[in-house]
Structures are given as structure tokens and as C-alpha cells.
Short mmCIF file of C-alpha atoms and ligand atoms in Angstrom, two decimals:
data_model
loop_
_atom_site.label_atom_id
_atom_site.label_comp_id
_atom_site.label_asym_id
_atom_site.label_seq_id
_atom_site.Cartn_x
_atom_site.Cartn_y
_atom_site.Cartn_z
CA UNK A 1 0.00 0.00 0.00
CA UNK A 2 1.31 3.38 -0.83
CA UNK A 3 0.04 7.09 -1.09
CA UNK A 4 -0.62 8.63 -4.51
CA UNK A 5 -0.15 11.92 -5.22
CA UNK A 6 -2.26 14.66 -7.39
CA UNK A 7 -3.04 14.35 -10.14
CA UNK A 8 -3.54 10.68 -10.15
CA UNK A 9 -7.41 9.97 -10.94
CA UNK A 10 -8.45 7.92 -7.93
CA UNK A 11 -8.58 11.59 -6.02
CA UNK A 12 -10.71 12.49 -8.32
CA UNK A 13 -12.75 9.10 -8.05
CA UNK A 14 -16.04 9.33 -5.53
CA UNK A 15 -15.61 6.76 -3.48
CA UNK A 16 -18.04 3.69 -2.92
CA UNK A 17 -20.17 2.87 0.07
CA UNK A 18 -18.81 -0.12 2.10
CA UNK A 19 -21.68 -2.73 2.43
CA UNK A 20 -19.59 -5.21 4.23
CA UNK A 21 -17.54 -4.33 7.38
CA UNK A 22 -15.17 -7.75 7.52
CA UNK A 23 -11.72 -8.97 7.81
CA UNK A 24 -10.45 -7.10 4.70
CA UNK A 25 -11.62 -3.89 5.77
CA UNK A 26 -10.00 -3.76 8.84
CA UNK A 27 -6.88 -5.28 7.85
CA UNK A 28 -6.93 -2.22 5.09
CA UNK A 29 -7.70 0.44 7.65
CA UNK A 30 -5.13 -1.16 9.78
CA UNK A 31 -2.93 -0.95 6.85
CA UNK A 32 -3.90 2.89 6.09
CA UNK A 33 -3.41 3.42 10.02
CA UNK A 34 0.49 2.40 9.70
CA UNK A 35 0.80 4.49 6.38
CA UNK A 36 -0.29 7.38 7.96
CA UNK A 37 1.71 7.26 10.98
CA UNK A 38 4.88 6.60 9.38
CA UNK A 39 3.92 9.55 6.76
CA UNK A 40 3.79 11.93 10.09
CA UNK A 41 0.16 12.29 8.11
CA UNK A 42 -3.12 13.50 10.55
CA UNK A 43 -5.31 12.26 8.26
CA UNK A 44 -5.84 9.21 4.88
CA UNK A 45 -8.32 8.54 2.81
CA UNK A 46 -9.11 5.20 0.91
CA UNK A 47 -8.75 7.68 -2.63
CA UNK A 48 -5.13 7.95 -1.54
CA UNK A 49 -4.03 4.71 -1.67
CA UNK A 50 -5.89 3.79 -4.62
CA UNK A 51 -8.74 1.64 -2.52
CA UNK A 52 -11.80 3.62 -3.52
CA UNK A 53 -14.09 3.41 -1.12
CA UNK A 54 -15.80 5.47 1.95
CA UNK A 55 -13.47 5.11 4.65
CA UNK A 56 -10.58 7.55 6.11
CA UNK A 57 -8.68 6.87 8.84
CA UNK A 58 -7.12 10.15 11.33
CA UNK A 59 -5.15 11.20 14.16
CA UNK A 60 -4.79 14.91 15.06
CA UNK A 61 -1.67 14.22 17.11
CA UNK A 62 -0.72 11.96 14.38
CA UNK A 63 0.74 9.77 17.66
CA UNK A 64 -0.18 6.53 17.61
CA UNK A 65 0.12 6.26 21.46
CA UNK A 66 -2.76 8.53 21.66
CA UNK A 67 -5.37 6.06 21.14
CA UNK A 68 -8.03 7.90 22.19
CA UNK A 69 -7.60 10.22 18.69
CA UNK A 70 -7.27 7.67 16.50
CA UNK A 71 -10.55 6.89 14.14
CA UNK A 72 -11.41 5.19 11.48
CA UNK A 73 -14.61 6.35 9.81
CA UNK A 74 -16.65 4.36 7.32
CA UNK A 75 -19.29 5.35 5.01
CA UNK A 76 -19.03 9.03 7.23
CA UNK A 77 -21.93 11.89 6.10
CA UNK A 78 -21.57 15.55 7.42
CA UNK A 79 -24.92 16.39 9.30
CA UNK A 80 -24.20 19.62 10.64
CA UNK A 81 -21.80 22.48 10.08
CA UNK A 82 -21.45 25.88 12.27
CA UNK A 83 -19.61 28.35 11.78
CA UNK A 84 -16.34 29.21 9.69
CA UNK A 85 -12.47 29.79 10.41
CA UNK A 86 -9.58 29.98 7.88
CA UNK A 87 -6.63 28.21 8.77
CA UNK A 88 -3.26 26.20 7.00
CA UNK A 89 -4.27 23.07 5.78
CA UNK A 90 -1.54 20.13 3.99
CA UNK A 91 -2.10 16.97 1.75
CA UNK A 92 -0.23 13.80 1.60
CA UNK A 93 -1.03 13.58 -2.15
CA UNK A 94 0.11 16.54 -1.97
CA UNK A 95 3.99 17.25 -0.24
CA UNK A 96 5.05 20.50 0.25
CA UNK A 97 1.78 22.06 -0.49
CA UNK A 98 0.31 24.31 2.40
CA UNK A 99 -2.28 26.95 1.83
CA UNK A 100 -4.73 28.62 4.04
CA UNK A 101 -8.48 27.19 3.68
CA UNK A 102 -11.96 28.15 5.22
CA UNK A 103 -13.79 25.65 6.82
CA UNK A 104 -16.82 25.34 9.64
CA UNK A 105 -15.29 25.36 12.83
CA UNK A 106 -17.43 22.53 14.33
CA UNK A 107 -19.29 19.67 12.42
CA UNK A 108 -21.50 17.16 13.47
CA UNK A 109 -20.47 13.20 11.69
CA UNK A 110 -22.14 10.33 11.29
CA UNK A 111 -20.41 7.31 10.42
CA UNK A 112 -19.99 3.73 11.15
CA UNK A 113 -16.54 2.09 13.01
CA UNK A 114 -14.78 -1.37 11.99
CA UNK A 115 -17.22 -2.85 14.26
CA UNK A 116 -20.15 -1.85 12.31
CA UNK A 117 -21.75 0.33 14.57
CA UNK A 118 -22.80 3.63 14.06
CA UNK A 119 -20.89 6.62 15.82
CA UNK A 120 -21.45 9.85 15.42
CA UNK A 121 -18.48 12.79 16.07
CA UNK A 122 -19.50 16.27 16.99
CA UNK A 123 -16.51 18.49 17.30
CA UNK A 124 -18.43 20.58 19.93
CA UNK A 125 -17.27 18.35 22.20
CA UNK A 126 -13.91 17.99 21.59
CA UNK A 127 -11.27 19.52 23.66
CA UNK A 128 -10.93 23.33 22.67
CA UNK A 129 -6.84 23.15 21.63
CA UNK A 130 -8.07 20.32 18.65
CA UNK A 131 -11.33 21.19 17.82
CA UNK A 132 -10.51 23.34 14.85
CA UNK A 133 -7.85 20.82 13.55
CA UNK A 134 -10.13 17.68 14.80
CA UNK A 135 -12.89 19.69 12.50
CA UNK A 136 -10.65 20.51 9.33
CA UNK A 137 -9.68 16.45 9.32
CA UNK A 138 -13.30 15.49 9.00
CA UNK A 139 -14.06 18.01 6.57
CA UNK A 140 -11.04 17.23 4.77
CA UNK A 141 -10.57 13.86 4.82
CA UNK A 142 -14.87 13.61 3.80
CA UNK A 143 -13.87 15.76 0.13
CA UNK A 144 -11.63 13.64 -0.43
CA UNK A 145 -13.90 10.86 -0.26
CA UNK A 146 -16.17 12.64 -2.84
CA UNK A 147 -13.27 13.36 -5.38
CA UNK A 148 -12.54 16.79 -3.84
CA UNK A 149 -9.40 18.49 -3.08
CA UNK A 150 -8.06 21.16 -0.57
CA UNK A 151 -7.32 22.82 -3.96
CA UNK A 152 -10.71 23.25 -4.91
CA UNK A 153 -11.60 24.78 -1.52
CA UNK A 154 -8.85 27.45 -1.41
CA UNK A 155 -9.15 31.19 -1.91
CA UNK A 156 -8.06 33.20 -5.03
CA UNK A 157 -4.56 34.00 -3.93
CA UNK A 158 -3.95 30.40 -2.55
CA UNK A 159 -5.06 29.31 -6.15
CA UNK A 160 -2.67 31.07 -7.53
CA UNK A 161 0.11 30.71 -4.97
CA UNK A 162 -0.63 26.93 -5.98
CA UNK A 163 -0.06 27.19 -9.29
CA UNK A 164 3.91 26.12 -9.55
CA UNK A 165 3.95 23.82 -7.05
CA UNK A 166 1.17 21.78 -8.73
CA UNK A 167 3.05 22.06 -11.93
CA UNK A 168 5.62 20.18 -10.68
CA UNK A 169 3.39 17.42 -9.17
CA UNK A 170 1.99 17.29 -12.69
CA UNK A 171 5.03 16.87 -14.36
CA UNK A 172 6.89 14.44 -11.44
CA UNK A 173 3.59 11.71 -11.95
CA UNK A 174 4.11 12.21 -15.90
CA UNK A 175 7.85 11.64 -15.34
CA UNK A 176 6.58 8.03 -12.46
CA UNK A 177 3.90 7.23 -15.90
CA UNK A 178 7.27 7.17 -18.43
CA UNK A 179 9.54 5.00 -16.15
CA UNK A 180 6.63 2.74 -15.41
CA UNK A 181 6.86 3.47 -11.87
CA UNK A 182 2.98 4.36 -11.54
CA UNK A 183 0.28 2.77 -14.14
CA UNK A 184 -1.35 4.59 -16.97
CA UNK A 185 -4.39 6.82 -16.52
CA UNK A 186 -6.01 3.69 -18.59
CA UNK A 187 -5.28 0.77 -16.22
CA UNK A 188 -6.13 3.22 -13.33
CA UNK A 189 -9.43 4.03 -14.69
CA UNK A 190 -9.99 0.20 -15.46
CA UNK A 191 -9.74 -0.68 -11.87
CA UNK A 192 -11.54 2.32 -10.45
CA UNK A 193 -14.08 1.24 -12.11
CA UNK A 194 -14.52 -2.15 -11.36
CA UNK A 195 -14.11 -1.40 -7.90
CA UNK A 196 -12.77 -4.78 -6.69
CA UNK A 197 -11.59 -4.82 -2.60
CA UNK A 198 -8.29 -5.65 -3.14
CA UNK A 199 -5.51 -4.03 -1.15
CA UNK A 200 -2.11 -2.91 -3.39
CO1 CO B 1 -5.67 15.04 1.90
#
């Protein structure tokens, strides 16, 4: 399992519902849990390891002793949003990319955990020095879930602050596509769309 970066198409991919919580599913967000970690990440989405379906996995400490942060979210739907705060927001698909980005400052989640029962996260709760951060995960890690990117929620001048650096993203996966290091935007397509749950 590894993370892809922009622009490969599974970020772009809405992810499917999970109808069956089992063995494979765990072991994957298991998986995604490790990835994460050792990518000092605070949040992963299925999209970015080319699994495309609804779950993310987070960590605001991104410390894996602090169990009591970890999650792992399945099939998750926003219910609620208040408020709104701007604030610097990164990407694993997307290293050395950090841009301010307005979200709500609290959100209300439903979801369902690798037991498959339903949970439900409301950030009005959590502790006041994470509950912006705690919020911007969920909100965060949800787009990408639909095919949206912290790109597509930025400001004007973030946009175009963007601009180079996403250049060279483009032109480093073109460079992966020619040595054969990543698969063509074909084969990728081919298995996005037939959706099997098999972990890479
Ligand atoms: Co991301």
C-alpha cells in the first residue's frame, strides 16, 4: 500500500459505500493506520491509496500512542456544520503544499466504526486546543472521499500561490507514468471502475 499523489485519478474518483464491514476492511484500515503514521500524516483517505471506497482513517496528534484520537470512519456523512475559520491546511497527495483554507469550525459526523456500529463525532465536544484541527480532518478527509481536493476549496490568492507547485506534481507523476513506476491513466481508470476490494 502506498500514497498517490495529485493528479492521479483515484482523487478524483467518488468513493463507494462499504456494504460489508469484515476482515479485509479492517486489515486495510489497519494498513492505512500504519501508512499514515509513518507519513507523520493526521489524516488518509481510501482515494489515496488507490482503494476507492468510503473510509478515512485520522489522528490529530498523528501519535499513535494517543489512542483515544485515532478513528477510522466508514461510510461518514456531514450532518451539521457551524460556523467558519480559515486556517493552513496540507495533503499527503500533496507534499510541500500548504495553503490557508476556510472551513466550519465545528461539524457534526455520522459514520460507522470497523465494528459496524454507528458513531457519530460532533466536534463541539472535543477539547478546545483540537477542535478546529479535529474539524478541518473530518471536513477534509470527507472531500476527499467525494473526489474533492483542498485545492478546490482554497481562496483566489492560494489558487494562484498553488499554481507552480502543482506544476511540478503534474510533471513528477508524468515523469513516475514514463519510467513505469505508476500505471497509466487507462489501467487506473480500469480498476476504479470495477471497484474490486483488493488491497495494493
Ligand atoms: Co488530503
Amino acid at each position: 500500500m502506498k500514497i498517490v499523489r495529485y493528479p492521479h485519478p483515484s482523487l478524483r474518483f467518488p468513493a463507494r459505500l462499504l456494504t460489508d464491514i469484515d476482515e479485509k476492511v479492517r486489515t486495510g484500515a489497519r494498513q492505512m493506520l500504519d501508512l499514515m503514521y509513518e507519513s507523520k500524516g493526521i489524516g488518509l483517505a481510501g482515494n489515496q491509496v488507490f482503494w476507492p471506497y468510503q473510509l478515512f482513517v485520522m489522528n490529530v496528534k498523528s501519535d499513535p500512542q494517543r489512542r483515544e484520537l485515532e478513528h477510522v470512519l466508514i461510510n461518514p456523512v456531514i450532518v451539521e456544520r457551524k460556523g467558519s475559520v480559515e486556517g493552513e491546511e496540507g495533503c499527503l497527495s500533496f507534499p510541500g503544499l500548504f495553503q490557508k483554507v476556510r472551513r466550519a469550525k465545528t461539524v457534526r459526523v455520522q459514520a460507522y466504526n470497523l465494528e459496524a456500529q454507528p458513531i457519530e463525532l460532533f466536534t463541539s465536544n472535543v477539547h478546545p486546543e483540537i477542535q478546529e484541527l479535529t474539524s478541518r480532518v473530518l471536513q477534509h478527509e470527507i472531500d476527499h472521499l467525494h473526489g474533492v481536493l483542498f485545492i478546490d476549496k482554497m481562496g483566489t490568492i492560494a489558487k494562484l500561490s498553488s499554481r507552480g507547485k502543482l506544476k511540478e506534481l503534474e510533471r513528477d507523476y508524468r515523469k513516475a507514468q514514463e519510467r513505469g513506476e505508476t500505471p497509466s491513466d487507462a489501467e487506473i481508470d480500469k480498476r476504479l471502475k470495477n471497484g474490486e476490494l483488493e488491497l495494493m
